[in-house]
Amino acid sequence: MAGVSLRLAHHKTETVMISNRKAALEGKIIVREQVIVSKCSVKYLDVMADNRLNFPSHVDYACGKASTAVTTLSKIMPNGYGPSSRKRRLMGSVAMSVLRYGALTWGLTLGSKRNQACLNKVFNNML
């Protein structure tokens, strides 16, 4: 990078060591006298990638965002006798669009019971 006059912003740099070993790997990179230690997960393009590519941190993050969106939407809707089917459909489509983001990357991890339970909890809040 120095050969082409590029500089790395060490305060914005994050690393993650991807491995399938049981013991988590830890790496260090030195950038202009600053040591950057690897983390368990990093956020890239609003998708949380962890060191094993199981994406439990992303499922938690996406479920939290979807729950917040559904809760906020339900607070601004008038609610006389419970939400009507149109309102539930709207809240469901908002939650689905938040949860589907990046699904091509992390969608294969939906086989785990933990991830399914987290996603089901979001939809149970709409009832």
XYZ file of N, CA, C and O in Angstrom:
508
model
N 0.823 -1.184 0.000
C 0.000 0.000 0.000
C 0.870 1.251 0.000
O 0.497 2.250 -0.611
N 1.996 1.194 0.676
C 2.870 2.360 0.708
C 3.472 2.626 -0.663
O 3.732 3.777 -1.015
N 3.653 1.584 -1.448
C 4.221 1.743 -2.788
C 3.323 2.521 -3.732
O 3.806 3.144 -4.676
N 2.022 2.497 -3.499
C 1.076 3.230 -4.351
C 0.452 4.403 -3.603
O -0.603 4.896 -3.975
N 1.098 4.835 -2.531
C 0.693 6.004 -1.741
C -0.697 5.885 -1.133
O -1.467 6.834 -1.107
N -1.035 4.696 -0.634
C -2.300 4.494 0.064
C -2.020 4.326 1.550
O -1.015 3.748 1.943
N -2.939 4.832 2.375
C -2.805 4.698 3.817
C -4.075 4.075 4.373
O -5.172 4.383 3.934
N -3.906 3.226 5.344
C -5.014 2.522 5.972
C -5.415 3.259 7.250
O -4.568 3.636 8.052
N -6.703 3.488 7.415
C -7.200 4.129 8.632
C -7.314 3.055 9.707
O -8.242 2.256 9.709
N -6.371 3.042 10.626
C -6.325 1.984 11.632
C -7.506 2.064 12.595
O -7.928 1.048 13.140
N -8.090 3.226 12.803
C -9.215 3.335 13.728
C -10.519 2.824 13.111
O -11.494 2.628 13.808
N -10.532 2.571 11.810
C -11.718 2.026 11.149
C -11.534 0.564 10.748
O -12.458 -0.057 10.237
N -10.368 0.013 10.973
C -10.039 -1.324 10.502
C -10.439 -2.374 11.530
O -10.156 -2.234 12.716
N -11.118 -3.415 11.056
C -11.505 -4.552 11.899
C -11.117 -5.833 11.172
O -11.151 -5.887 9.949
N -10.778 -6.856 11.931
C -10.438 -8.142 11.332
C -11.201 -9.249 12.038
O -11.580 -9.125 13.198
N -11.393 -10.333 11.314
C -11.977 -11.545 11.882
C -11.248 -12.726 11.260
O -10.975 -12.731 10.059
N -10.876 -13.700 12.076
C -10.196 -14.901 11.604
C -11.251 -15.994 11.425
O -11.844 -16.453 12.391
N -11.497 -16.388 10.186
C -12.525 -17.383 9.888
C -11.893 -18.767 9.925
O -10.903 -19.036 9.245
N -12.492 -19.643 10.732
C -11.959 -20.983 10.907
C -13.074 -21.911 11.355
O -14.088 -21.468 11.889
N -12.892 -23.210 11.153
C -13.865 -24.180 11.641
C -13.323 -24.955 12.843
O -13.894 -25.947 13.239
N -12.244 -24.495 13.427
C -11.683 -25.129 14.621
C -12.549 -24.833 15.829
O -13.258 -23.843 15.875
N -12.470 -25.708 16.823
C -13.252 -25.489 18.033
C -12.715 -24.309 18.824
O -13.481 -23.525 19.362
N -11.418 -24.182 18.914
C -10.820 -23.047 19.614
C -10.780 -21.856 18.662
O -10.341 -21.977 17.518
N -11.253 -20.738 19.124
C -11.281 -19.536 18.283
C -9.855 -19.036 18.056
O -9.040 -18.998 18.983
N -9.564 -18.688 16.826
C -8.254 -18.158 16.490
C -8.231 -16.656 16.731
O -9.232 -15.972 16.575
N -7.068 -16.173 17.106
C -6.916 -14.743 17.327
C -5.692 -14.278 16.566
O -4.635 -14.894 16.628
N -5.844 -13.204 15.804
C -4.741 -12.668 15.031
C -4.529 -11.207 15.337
O -5.417 -10.521 15.837
N -3.318 -10.749 15.045
C -2.994 -9.349 15.257
C -2.348 -8.808 13.989
O -1.545 -9.483 13.350
N -2.720 -7.577 13.643
C -2.141 -6.880 12.500
C -1.597 -5.556 13.016
O -2.245 -4.878 13.812
N -0.427 -5.179 12.551
C 0.158 -3.904 12.960
C 0.059 -2.935 11.784
O 0.547 -3.207 10.697
N -0.612 -1.814 12.035
C -0.780 -0.767 11.033
C -0.268 0.531 11.626
O -0.855 1.046 12.584
N 0.804 1.058 11.087
C 1.412 2.305 11.565
C 1.528 2.341 13.089
O 0.969 3.202 13.745
N 2.211 1.384 13.624
C 2.453 1.261 15.066
C 1.188 1.010 15.881
O 1.206 1.103 17.102
N 0.061 0.738 15.265
C -1.179 0.419 15.969
C -1.458 -1.075 15.801
O -1.403 -1.595 14.685
N -1.765 -1.744 16.897
C -2.068 -3.175 16.854
C -3.580 -3.341 16.729
O -4.350 -2.794 17.520
N -4.009 -4.108 15.718
C -5.424 -4.393 15.499
C -5.639 -5.869 15.799
O -5.070 -6.727 15.140
N -6.455 -6.157 16.815
C -6.717 -7.528 17.250
C -8.004 -8.008 16.581
O -8.974 -7.250 16.445
N -8.016 -9.260 16.169
C -9.209 -9.808 15.509
C -10.366 -9.920 16.495
O -10.173 -10.069 17.699
N -11.574 -9.847 15.966
C -12.799 -9.922 16.756
C -13.544 -11.209 16.439
O -13.204 -11.926 15.511
N -14.593 -11.474 17.224
C -15.433 -12.652 16.972
C -16.358 -12.434 15.783
O -16.677 -13.373 15.065
N -16.817 -11.196 15.578
C -17.698 -10.900 14.442
C -17.487 -9.460 14.008
O -17.110 -8.607 14.808
N -17.725 -9.227 12.713
C -17.635 -7.880 12.152
C -18.883 -7.614 11.328
O -19.527 -8.533 10.827
N -19.203 -6.342 11.207
C -20.367 -5.928 10.430
C -19.878 -5.395 9.094
O -19.074 -4.458 9.045
N -20.347 -5.993 8.000
C -19.961 -5.564 6.660
C -21.216 -5.487 5.809
O -21.910 -6.490 5.651
N -21.503 -4.324 5.287
C -22.706 -4.090 4.487
C -23.961 -4.522 5.241
O -24.858 -5.163 4.690
N -24.002 -4.218 6.521
C -25.127 -4.494 7.417
C -25.398 -5.983 7.612
O -26.503 -6.383 7.960
N -24.397 -6.830 7.374
C -24.477 -8.262 7.665
C -23.365 -8.567 8.653
O -22.211 -8.234 8.426
N -23.727 -9.184 9.769
C -22.757 -9.547 10.791
C -22.158 -10.911 10.448
O -22.872 -11.911 10.414
N -20.860 -10.934 10.182
C -20.161 -12.182 9.870
C -19.325 -12.572 11.080
O -18.565 -11.758 11.599
N -19.455 -13.822 11.520
C -18.681 -14.264 12.675
C -17.535 -15.155 12.227
O -17.388 -15.452 11.046
N -16.732 -15.608 13.192
C -15.516 -16.336 12.858
C -15.759 -17.764 12.379
O -14.843 -18.400 11.890
N -16.958 -18.275 12.483
C -17.258 -19.611 11.976
C -18.266 -19.594 10.829
O -18.651 -20.628 10.325
N -18.722 -18.429 10.453
C -19.731 -18.238 9.406
C -21.026 -18.992 9.716
O -21.665 -19.549 8.830
N -21.403 -19.016 10.995
C -22.685 -19.586 11.416
C -23.763 -18.517 11.497
O -24.935 -18.831 11.576
N -23.368 -17.265 11.563
C -24.232 -16.087 11.566
C -25.236 -16.005 12.713
O -26.307 -15.440 12.526
N -24.953 -16.510 13.909
C -25.918 -16.295 14.991
C -25.983 -14.825 15.404
O -27.039 -14.326 15.782
N -24.866 -14.130 15.302
C -24.879 -12.712 15.654
C -25.704 -11.909 14.652
O -26.391 -10.956 15.029
N -25.694 -12.323 13.375
C -26.505 -11.610 12.391
C -27.988 -11.898 12.595
O -28.816 -11.000 12.465
N -28.328 -13.121 12.921
C -29.737 -13.462 13.166
C -30.257 -12.659 14.360
O -31.355 -12.102 14.305
N -29.456 -12.566 15.422
C -29.852 -11.747 16.582
C -30.002 -10.283 16.190
O -30.961 -9.617 16.586
N -29.062 -9.780 15.406
C -29.088 -8.382 14.970
C -30.314 -8.109 14.092
O -31.036 -7.136 14.303
N -30.572 -8.987 13.123
C -31.716 -8.798 12.224
C -33.038 -8.946 12.965
O -33.982 -8.197 12.706
N -33.116 -9.892 13.888
C -34.348 -10.061 14.669
C -34.608 -8.841 15.545
O -35.752 -8.416 15.704
N -33.556 -8.279 16.105
C -33.713 -7.067 16.906
C -34.200 -5.896 16.066
O -35.083 -5.137 16.488
N -33.640 -5.756 14.867
C -34.078 -4.677 13.980
C -35.522 -4.871 13.546
O -36.305 -3.923 13.513
N -35.891 -6.094 13.203
C -37.264 -6.368 12.765
C -38.244 -6.165 13.915
O -39.332 -5.610 13.712
N -37.894 -6.596 15.111
C -38.778 -6.399 16.268
C -38.979 -4.924 16.568
O -40.089 -4.494 16.865
N -37.909 -4.158 16.463
C -38.008 -2.719 16.679
C -38.908 -2.070 15.641
O -39.739 -1.218 15.967
N -38.763 -2.488 14.378
C -39.594 -1.923 13.306
C -41.063 -2.270 13.514
O -41.940 -1.409 13.362
N -41.352 -3.513 13.881
C -42.741 -3.938 14.108
C -43.329 -3.221 15.314
O -44.476 -2.755 15.278
N -42.556 -3.097 16.392
C -43.042 -2.410 17.585
C -43.326 -0.944 17.298
O -44.367 -0.415 17.695
N -42.431 -0.286 16.592
C -42.628 1.120 16.253
C -43.838 1.298 15.361
O -44.636 2.217 15.553
N -43.992 0.412 14.388
C -45.132 0.492 13.478
C -46.443 0.247 14.215
O -47.436 0.926 13.965
N -46.458 -0.685 15.147
C -47.695 -0.965 15.877
C -48.064 0.171 16.832
O -49.236 0.372 17.131
N -47.070 0.923 17.309
C -47.359 2.041 18.203
C -48.021 3.209 17.475
O -48.809 3.933 18.074
N -47.689 3.387 16.200
C -48.272 4.519 15.486
C -49.604 4.177 14.832
O -50.305 5.068 14.373
N -49.967 2.904 14.803
C -51.257 2.495 14.236
C -52.340 2.591 15.305
O -52.131 2.191 16.444
N -53.514 3.093 14.929
C -54.619 3.049 15.903
C -55.021 1.607 16.153
O -55.104 0.799 15.229
N -55.259 1.279 17.410
C -55.497 -0.115 17.770
C -56.732 -0.194 18.666
O -56.640 -0.078 19.878
N -57.896 -0.413 18.067
C -59.127 -0.489 18.843
C -59.362 -1.875 19.401
O -59.395 -2.085 20.605
N -59.514 -2.862 18.542
C -59.805 -4.235 18.954
C -58.727 -5.191 18.469
O -58.999 -6.295 18.050
N -57.492 -4.772 18.495
C -56.410 -5.593 17.990
C -56.151 -5.262 16.527
O -56.999 -4.693 15.851
N -54.988 -5.615 16.041
C -54.658 -5.274 14.661
C -55.493 -6.063 13.656
O -55.733 -7.255 13.830
N -55.946 -5.386 12.626
C -56.717 -6.061 11.580
C -55.770 -6.863 10.698
O -54.548 -6.786 10.822
N -56.337 -7.626 9.788
C -55.498 -8.459 8.921
C -54.634 -7.604 8.002
O -53.507 -7.980 7.696
N -55.122 -6.450 7.568
C -54.311 -5.564 6.729
C -53.106 -5.040 7.500
O -51.998 -4.965 6.970
N -53.317 -4.680 8.767
C -52.219 -4.166 9.581
C -51.199 -5.260 9.880
O -49.997 -5.025 9.853
N -51.692 -6.464 10.162
C -50.767 -7.577 10.403
C -49.972 -7.910 9.150
O -48.795 -8.236 9.230
N -50.612 -7.830 7.994
C -49.920 -8.084 6.731
C -48.837 -7.039 6.492
O -47.730 -7.354 6.056
N -49.139 -5.774 6.798
C -48.148 -4.708 6.657
C -46.966 -4.936 7.597
O -45.805 -4.847 7.183
N -47.252 -5.254 8.859
C -46.164 -5.497 9.807
C -45.343 -6.720 9.396
O -44.121 -6.725 9.533
N -46.004 -7.734 8.870
C -45.287 -8.921 8.404
C -44.388 -8.631 7.229
O -43.260 -9.137 7.154
N -44.850 -7.804 6.294
C -44.012 -7.490 5.131
C -42.825 -6.613 5.530
O -41.735 -6.764 4.978
N -43.010 -5.720 6.499
C -41.889 -4.921 6.992
C -40.861 -5.824 7.665
O -39.652 -5.727 7.415
N -41.330 -6.728 8.513
C -40.418 -7.650 9.197
C -39.693 -8.545 8.199
O -38.484 -8.766 8.318
N -40.398 -9.043 7.192
C -39.772 -9.917 6.197
C -38.707 -9.185 5.399
O -37.651 -9.752 5.103
N -38.968 -7.932 5.036
C -37.968 -7.214 4.253
C -36.709 -6.946 5.077
O -35.600 -6.990 4.547
N -36.859 -6.713 6.377
C -35.684 -6.525 7.231
C -34.941 -7.848 7.387
O -33.711 -7.896 7.301
N -35.673 -8.930 7.589
C -35.039 -10.227 7.816
C -34.426 -10.818 6.554
O -33.437 -11.544 6.620
N -34.971 -10.510 5.399
C -34.458 -11.079 4.149
C -33.156 -10.452 3.680
O -32.486 -11.020 2.824
N -32.807 -9.285 4.209
C -31.608 -8.617 3.731
C -30.379 -9.502 3.973
O -30.113 -9.934 5.080
N -29.649 -9.778 2.938
C -28.453 -10.608 3.028
C -28.737 -12.082 3.199
O -27.852 -12.846 3.561
N -29.967 -12.521 2.924
C -30.339 -13.926 3.162
C -29.572 -14.891 2.267
O -29.386 -16.041 2.635
N -29.106 -14.436 1.117
C -28.297 -15.317 0.278
C -26.995 -15.679 0.974
O -26.435 -16.748 0.748
N -26.523 -14.816 1.837
C -25.283 -15.071 2.566
C -25.518 -15.960 3.777
O -24.803 -16.935 3.985
N -26.520 -15.652 4.586
C -26.686 -16.347 5.859
C -27.871 -17.295 5.880
O -28.108 -17.963 6.878
N -28.610 -17.424 4.788
C -29.833 -18.223 4.763
C -29.636 -19.709 5.004
O -30.541 -20.392 5.479
N -28.456 -20.226 4.695
C -28.220 -21.662 4.897
C -28.131 -22.036 6.376
O -28.218 -23.208 6.720
N -27.981 -21.061 7.243
C -27.864 -21.349 8.679
C -29.221 -21.460 9.368
O -29.277 -21.612 10.574
N -30.305 -21.392 8.608
C -31.633 -21.474 9.213
C -31.980 -22.879 9.678
O -33.021 -23.089 10.273
N -31.123 -23.832 9.419
C -31.366 -25.191 9.878
C -31.212 -25.338 11.382
O -31.740 -26.290 11.966
N -30.521 -24.417 12.021
C -30.323 -24.552 13.465
C -31.589 -24.132 14.215
O -32.267 -23.179 13.849
N -31.904 -24.845 15.255
C -33.106 -24.577 16.056
C -33.035 -23.197 16.715
O -34.043 -22.521 16.856
N -31.833 -22.790 17.108
C -31.663 -21.502 17.764
C -32.057 -20.358 16.836
O -32.770 -19.448 17.226
N -31.578 -20.404 15.581
C -31.902 -19.346 14.625
C -33.386 -19.352 14.276
O -34.007 -18.298 14.135
N -33.987 -20.532 14.141
C -35.415 -20.623 13.842
C -36.248 -20.047 14.983
O -37.239 -19.341 14.748
N -35.849 -20.331 16.221
C -36.593 -19.820 17.371
C -36.519 -18.299 17.432
O -37.518 -17.637 17.747
N -35.372 -17.742 17.110
C -35.221 -16.286 17.126
C -36.097 -15.640 16.058
O -36.755 -14.634 16.314
N -36.131 -16.230 14.880
C -36.951 -15.681 13.800
C -38.444 -15.845 14.091
O -39.251 -14.960 13.793
N -38.833 -16.967 14.687
C -40.237 -17.187 15.025
C -40.723 -16.206 16.089
O -41.884 -15.817 16.096
N -39.840 -15.809 16.991
C -40.211 -14.864 18.041
C -40.632 -13.521 17.450
O -41.551 -12.870 17.968
N -39.998 -13.113 16.351
C -40.355 -11.844 15.712
C -41.788 -11.907 15.198
O -42.575 -10.972 15.387
N -42.167 -13.007 14.566
C -43.496 -13.128 14.009
C -44.561 -13.349 15.071
O -45.723 -12.965 14.899
N -44.193 -13.962 16.182
C -45.144 -14.133 17.274
C -45.514 -12.810 17.923
O -46.598 -12.673 18.471
N -44.624 -11.822 17.843
C -44.911 -10.503 18.404
C -45.980 -9.757 17.615
O -46.555 -8.803 18.123
N -46.247 -10.162 16.391
C -47.238 -9.467 15.559
C -48.650 -9.930 15.830
O -49.588 -9.305 15.393
N -48.825 -11.023 16.526
C -50.170 -11.547 16.758
C -50.894 -10.853 17.874
O -50.442 -10.241 18.714
